Amino acid sequence: MSARTAIARGLAPVDAAAPCVRFERVSMVFRGQGGHPDVQALCDIGLTIREREFVSLIGPSGCGKSTLLRIIADLVLPSEGLASINGEPPRRARLGREIGCVFQEPALLEWRRVQDNIALPLELAGVGRDERAARTAELLELVGLKGFERAWPRQLSGGMRQRAAIARALATRPRVLLLDEPFGALDQITRDRLNMELVRICEATRATVLLVTHSIREAVLLSDRVVVMSPRPGRIIADLAIDLPRPRTLLTRDDGRYADLVQRGTSELERGYDGSER
Amino acid sequence: MTAASDRLAVELGAPSWLVAAWRLTWPPLVTALIVGGGWELLIWALEIPAYYIPAPSRIWQAFWANPGNLMVHAGITLLEAVSGCVIGSLLGAMLGTGFAYSPLLARGLLPYFIAANTIPVVAIAPIIILWFGHGIESKIAVTTFLSFFPLALNMMKGLQSYDRVIMDVFHVAAANPWQRFLKMRLPSALPYVFVGLKINVTFSVIGAIVAEFVQADRGLGFIIMTTYRSLNMPRLWAALFISALIGMVFFGIVNALERLAIPWHSSMRTDV
């Protein structure tokens, strides 16, 4: 959203960077089917993410954090409220190919070699063959899959498949990168390594990133802000600024402030549970 | 045994494809030799008359007496089977696509297609021949009828079997419906399509021969009928073997196509 439209709407321009992703009073109710009661997944969510900010959404299972991501990816519409990317509905951003999405499962097309999987969004956007090949080579390099361009997805390890999925999400140089527990199905060691790669990749792509995760450690290590959500119906109960120095490395975990922030995040999460039991 | 024969082949300087082919062919060849030899011996020892069960050597003689003639009949049957299989599969694939995209169409038509598919081919073949005449067209119509349903059903199931997360990926990447069909649903459907095609291969050879039973003046079904009436059993058995051979060749072609079309599919793994 440009500064002018922000002012026209009566909103003050925030900080130096312009707001990019925005939720305004977003609620989500899933209609119960077959006699099941309706489920309120999200309740009155307000959240603004600035351009190039890395924000993590953390909360217990079923708190609606993935739903929030699906709303901004234009995969579902909120029952109430508004979601926007650069001041426009998510649909506009999606059709403009400004959104990249990585899901918990890599969801690669098993009938395409790695390079053709990565090039898929470019192909769908009608990008020519030569340009596709050049961009794919860049991406393979970026995610560390060089040498595997002609492999079939089933020949890759879980971590490598997720690397390919990340490369595919970045293919059209999206302004917004949405990550829905991308490393949730991987073992701890692979996960740590990919987290560090993610730090590097995000710094290289300069996209605005919204990460959904279960791990407070992962969230603190990667993010500029950690947004903590309560159990269903999901509300935002804390918004922690992570002022750890960049670039982050695995050594960041030895920083005293890292432990403090993890501690704070954990207690906020627990507070959310207590609140829901009352 | 495999290892020993492989070593020998390498020493003799045989090309690797020949070694691979030999590895595939020797076990069934051994079976053929044992069964064929035992059969020959048994017929000879028990003095079983040739009209009852002919010995393999007698069947071979019956074939070799006029191999060209039998092969011409086999060619006609093969033509009927292949044409019907191709036409029926294409039509079936088109209707299956319609079913996959329109649940209403599927609900309206599917029960009747299932019902039609349960009609035995021997019952429907005379009617089809009545409609399409005495030539090769009527036999192709019978095999088309048989090939239609397996592909319609498998195409429908295949097109519905795409991964929901991949659908989300296509949605976020702003794919249009045509791209979704061509780049996602159709490739996901291919393994199912080949299941249908393999059913059709067998069905259409059976269908062609049954149609020839009903009425024909050429083809393997015609040979089988006429030799049975004249009790020329060795020639009948030769025709049987050739019909099996046709089915296998046809099946082999579809198998090879499958390997070309879906090398990525888990059923194509060679390391298990």
Short mmCIF file of C-alpha atoms in Angstrom, two decimals, chain B residues 13-232:
data_model
loop_
_atom_site.label_atom_id
_atom_site.label_comp_id
_atom_site.label_asym_id
_atom_site.label_seq_id
_atom_site.Cartn_x
_atom_site.Cartn_y
_atom_site.Cartn_z
CA GLY B 13 30.82 -60.12 -25.76
CA ALA B 14 27.00 -60.01 -25.91
CA PRO B 15 25.48 -56.49 -25.77
CA SER B 16 23.87 -55.55 -22.48
CA TRP B 17 20.31 -55.37 -23.89
CA LEU B 18 20.69 -58.96 -25.05
CA VAL B 19 21.80 -60.00 -21.59
CA ALA B 20 18.82 -58.17 -20.08
CA ALA B 21 16.45 -59.79 -22.59
CA TRP B 22 17.87 -63.22 -21.85
CA ARG B 23 17.45 -62.71 -18.13
CA LEU B 24 13.75 -62.02 -18.76
CA THR B 25 13.12 -64.81 -21.23
CA TRP B 26 14.88 -67.87 -19.88
CA PRO B 27 12.51 -68.65 -16.97
CA PRO B 28 9.33 -68.82 -19.13
CA LEU B 29 11.30 -70.74 -21.77
CA VAL B 30 12.24 -73.36 -19.19
CA THR B 31 8.56 -73.60 -18.19
CA ALA B 32 7.56 -74.05 -21.85
CA LEU B 33 10.15 -76.79 -22.36
CA ILE B 34 9.13 -78.72 -19.24
CA VAL B 35 5.37 -78.41 -19.79
CA GLY B 36 5.62 -78.99 -23.55
CA GLY B 37 7.92 -81.99 -23.15
CA GLY B 38 5.74 -83.51 -20.41
CA TRP B 39 2.62 -82.97 -22.50
CA GLU B 40 4.21 -84.63 -25.56
CA LEU B 41 5.39 -87.60 -23.49
CA LEU B 42 2.03 -88.04 -21.77
CA ILE B 43 0.08 -88.04 -25.04
CA TRP B 44 2.49 -90.58 -26.45
CA ALA B 45 2.55 -92.81 -23.35
CA LEU B 46 -1.22 -92.80 -22.73
CA GLU B 47 -2.07 -92.90 -26.46
CA ILE B 48 -4.56 -90.07 -26.16
CA PRO B 49 -6.29 -89.46 -29.52
CA ALA B 50 -5.45 -86.18 -31.28
CA TYR B 51 -9.05 -84.94 -31.42
CA TYR B 52 -9.15 -85.18 -27.64
CA ILE B 53 -5.84 -83.47 -26.88
CA PRO B 54 -3.31 -83.12 -29.70
CA ALA B 55 0.39 -83.36 -28.86
CA PRO B 56 2.43 -80.16 -29.20
CA SER B 57 4.20 -81.63 -32.22
CA ARG B 58 0.83 -82.17 -33.95
CA ILE B 59 -0.24 -78.60 -33.18
CA TRP B 60 3.04 -77.34 -34.61
CA GLN B 61 2.51 -79.44 -37.74
CA ALA B 62 -1.00 -78.02 -38.16
CA PHE B 63 0.41 -74.51 -37.90
CA TRP B 64 3.39 -75.17 -40.15
CA ALA B 65 1.26 -76.80 -42.87
CA ASN B 66 -0.04 -73.35 -43.82
CA PRO B 67 1.45 -70.70 -41.54
CA GLY B 68 0.65 -67.76 -43.84
CA ASN B 69 -3.07 -68.59 -43.85
CA LEU B 70 -3.30 -68.73 -40.05
CA MET B 71 -1.33 -65.52 -39.71
CA VAL B 72 -3.70 -63.70 -42.08
CA HIS B 73 -6.65 -64.72 -39.90
CA ALA B 74 -4.69 -63.71 -36.81
CA GLY B 75 -3.95 -60.34 -38.40
CA ILE B 76 -7.66 -59.72 -38.99
CA THR B 77 -8.50 -60.56 -35.39
CA LEU B 78 -5.67 -58.34 -34.19
CA LEU B 79 -6.91 -55.48 -36.38
CA GLU B 80 -10.41 -55.83 -34.95
CA ALA B 81 -9.10 -55.96 -31.40
CA VAL B 82 -6.72 -53.02 -31.75
CA SER B 83 -9.18 -50.77 -33.62
CA GLY B 84 -11.99 -51.43 -31.16
CA CYS B 85 -9.67 -50.99 -28.22
CA VAL B 86 -8.40 -47.64 -29.52
CA ILE B 87 -11.83 -46.27 -30.48
CA GLY B 88 -13.53 -47.54 -27.32
CA SER B 89 -10.74 -46.28 -25.09
CA LEU B 90 -10.81 -42.83 -26.69
CA LEU B 91 -14.59 -42.55 -26.37
CA GLY B 92 -14.43 -43.92 -22.83
CA ALA B 93 -11.72 -41.43 -21.86
CA MET B 94 -13.81 -38.57 -23.19
CA LEU B 95 -16.91 -39.64 -21.30
CA GLY B 96 -14.83 -40.34 -18.17
CA THR B 97 -13.53 -36.78 -18.37
CA GLY B 98 -17.12 -35.56 -18.59
CA PHE B 99 -18.00 -37.63 -15.52
CA ALA B 100 -15.03 -36.25 -13.58
CA TYR B 101 -16.00 -32.66 -14.32
CA SER B 102 -19.75 -33.07 -13.97
CA PRO B 103 -20.95 -35.10 -10.99
CA LEU B 104 -24.49 -34.56 -12.25
CA LEU B 105 -23.67 -36.21 -15.58
CA ALA B 106 -22.00 -39.07 -13.68
CA ARG B 107 -25.00 -39.54 -11.41
CA GLY B 108 -27.38 -39.48 -14.36
CA LEU B 109 -25.55 -41.85 -16.68
CA LEU B 110 -23.24 -44.03 -14.61
CA PRO B 111 -25.90 -46.49 -13.34
CA TYR B 112 -26.91 -47.31 -16.91
CA PHE B 113 -23.32 -47.74 -18.05
CA ILE B 114 -22.69 -50.12 -15.17
CA ALA B 115 -25.83 -52.02 -16.15
CA ALA B 116 -24.81 -52.13 -19.82
CA ASN B 117 -21.37 -53.33 -18.83
CA THR B 118 -22.78 -56.35 -17.00
CA ILE B 119 -24.45 -57.67 -20.17
CA PRO B 120 -22.39 -60.66 -21.34
CA VAL B 121 -20.60 -60.00 -24.61
CA VAL B 122 -22.06 -63.20 -26.13
CA ALA B 123 -25.54 -61.77 -25.60
CA ILE B 124 -24.88 -58.35 -27.06
CA ALA B 125 -22.60 -59.41 -29.95
CA PRO B 126 -25.41 -60.78 -32.21
CA ILE B 127 -27.35 -57.53 -31.85
CA ILE B 128 -24.35 -55.40 -32.68
CA ILE B 129 -23.59 -57.58 -35.69
CA LEU B 130 -27.20 -57.19 -36.80
CA TRP B 131 -26.72 -53.42 -36.69
CA PHE B 132 -23.27 -53.13 -38.20
CA GLY B 133 -23.37 -55.85 -40.83
CA HIS B 134 -21.24 -58.86 -41.62
CA GLY B 135 -17.91 -57.16 -42.23
CA ILE B 136 -15.05 -56.23 -39.96
CA GLU B 137 -16.94 -53.11 -38.78
CA SER B 138 -19.33 -55.11 -36.64
CA LYS B 139 -16.44 -56.89 -34.86
CA ILE B 140 -14.79 -53.54 -34.22
CA ALA B 141 -18.11 -52.30 -32.83
CA VAL B 142 -18.20 -55.20 -30.37
CA THR B 143 -14.65 -54.55 -29.14
CA THR B 144 -15.41 -50.82 -28.96
CA PHE B 145 -18.39 -51.57 -26.75
CA LEU B 146 -16.23 -53.70 -24.46
CA SER B 147 -13.37 -51.18 -24.29
CA PHE B 148 -15.56 -48.24 -23.55
CA PHE B 149 -16.48 -48.80 -19.95
CA PRO B 150 -13.14 -49.70 -18.30
CA LEU B 151 -11.59 -46.50 -19.60
CA ALA B 152 -14.56 -44.30 -18.76
CA LEU B 153 -14.44 -45.50 -15.16
CA ASN B 154 -10.66 -45.36 -14.79
CA MET B 155 -10.44 -41.95 -16.43
CA MET B 156 -13.06 -40.61 -14.05
CA LYS B 157 -11.31 -42.06 -11.01
CA GLY B 158 -7.91 -40.92 -12.26
CA LEU B 159 -8.98 -37.35 -12.86
CA GLN B 160 -10.48 -37.25 -9.37
CA SER B 161 -7.36 -38.65 -7.71
CA TYR B 162 -5.22 -35.53 -7.74
CA ASP B 163 -3.50 -34.34 -4.58
CA ARG B 164 -5.42 -31.57 -2.75
CA VAL B 165 -2.24 -29.76 -1.71
CA ILE B 166 -1.02 -29.76 -5.32
CA MET B 167 -4.38 -28.24 -6.21
CA ASP B 168 -3.61 -25.46 -3.69
CA VAL B 169 -0.19 -24.98 -5.29
CA PHE B 170 -1.86 -24.53 -8.69
CA HIS B 171 -4.41 -22.16 -7.19
CA VAL B 172 -1.79 -19.94 -5.55
CA ALA B 173 0.17 -19.95 -8.83
CA ALA B 174 -2.98 -18.66 -10.57
CA ALA B 175 -3.34 -21.59 -12.96
CA ASN B 176 -6.34 -21.52 -15.30
CA PRO B 177 -8.69 -24.54 -15.56
CA TRP B 178 -7.05 -25.76 -18.78
CA GLN B 179 -3.58 -25.70 -17.18
CA ARG B 180 -5.00 -27.52 -14.18
CA PHE B 181 -6.36 -30.24 -16.44
CA LEU B 182 -3.29 -30.57 -18.63
CA LYS B 183 -0.53 -30.20 -16.07
CA MET B 184 -2.10 -31.69 -12.97
CA ARG B 185 -5.24 -33.79 -13.36
CA LEU B 186 -4.35 -35.56 -16.59
CA PRO B 187 -0.84 -36.62 -15.47
CA SER B 188 -2.31 -37.83 -12.14
CA ALA B 189 -4.85 -39.84 -14.14
CA LEU B 190 -2.32 -41.60 -16.40
CA PRO B 191 -1.59 -44.55 -14.07
CA TYR B 192 -5.35 -45.21 -13.93
CA VAL B 193 -5.64 -44.85 -17.70
CA PHE B 194 -3.08 -47.61 -18.14
CA VAL B 195 -4.93 -49.88 -15.72
CA GLY B 196 -7.98 -49.40 -17.97
CA LEU B 197 -5.97 -49.95 -21.14
CA LYS B 198 -4.54 -53.23 -19.86
CA ILE B 199 -8.05 -54.48 -19.08
CA ASN B 200 -9.13 -53.41 -22.57
CA VAL B 201 -6.31 -55.27 -24.27
CA THR B 202 -7.52 -58.58 -22.88
CA PHE B 203 -11.19 -57.74 -23.31
CA SER B 204 -10.85 -56.66 -26.91
CA VAL B 205 -9.10 -59.86 -28.04
CA ILE B 206 -11.82 -61.88 -26.33
CA GLY B 207 -14.46 -59.57 -27.82
CA ALA B 208 -13.11 -59.92 -31.35
CA ILE B 209 -13.07 -63.72 -31.17
CA VAL B 210 -16.54 -63.94 -29.63
CA ALA B 211 -17.89 -61.62 -32.35
CA GLU B 212 -16.30 -63.88 -34.97
CA PHE B 213 -18.00 -66.90 -33.36
CA VAL B 214 -21.35 -65.27 -33.94
CA GLN B 215 -20.75 -64.58 -37.59
CA ALA B 216 -17.59 -64.30 -39.66
CA ASP B 217 -15.82 -65.66 -42.69
CA ARG B 218 -12.32 -64.86 -41.46
CA GLY B 219 -10.38 -64.31 -38.27
CA LEU B 220 -9.26 -66.64 -35.50
CA GLY B 221 -12.80 -67.01 -34.14
CA PHE B 222 -13.88 -68.21 -37.56
CA ILE B 223 -10.99 -70.73 -37.64
CA ILE B 224 -11.86 -72.01 -34.19
CA MET B 225 -15.54 -72.48 -35.14
CA THR B 226 -14.87 -74.19 -38.48
CA THR B 227 -12.09 -76.47 -37.24
CA TYR B 228 -14.28 -77.51 -34.32
CA ARG B 229 -17.07 -78.52 -36.67
CA SER B 230 -14.65 -80.57 -38.76
CA LEU B 231 -12.86 -81.88 -35.65
CA ASN B 232 -9.55 -80.61 -36.97
#
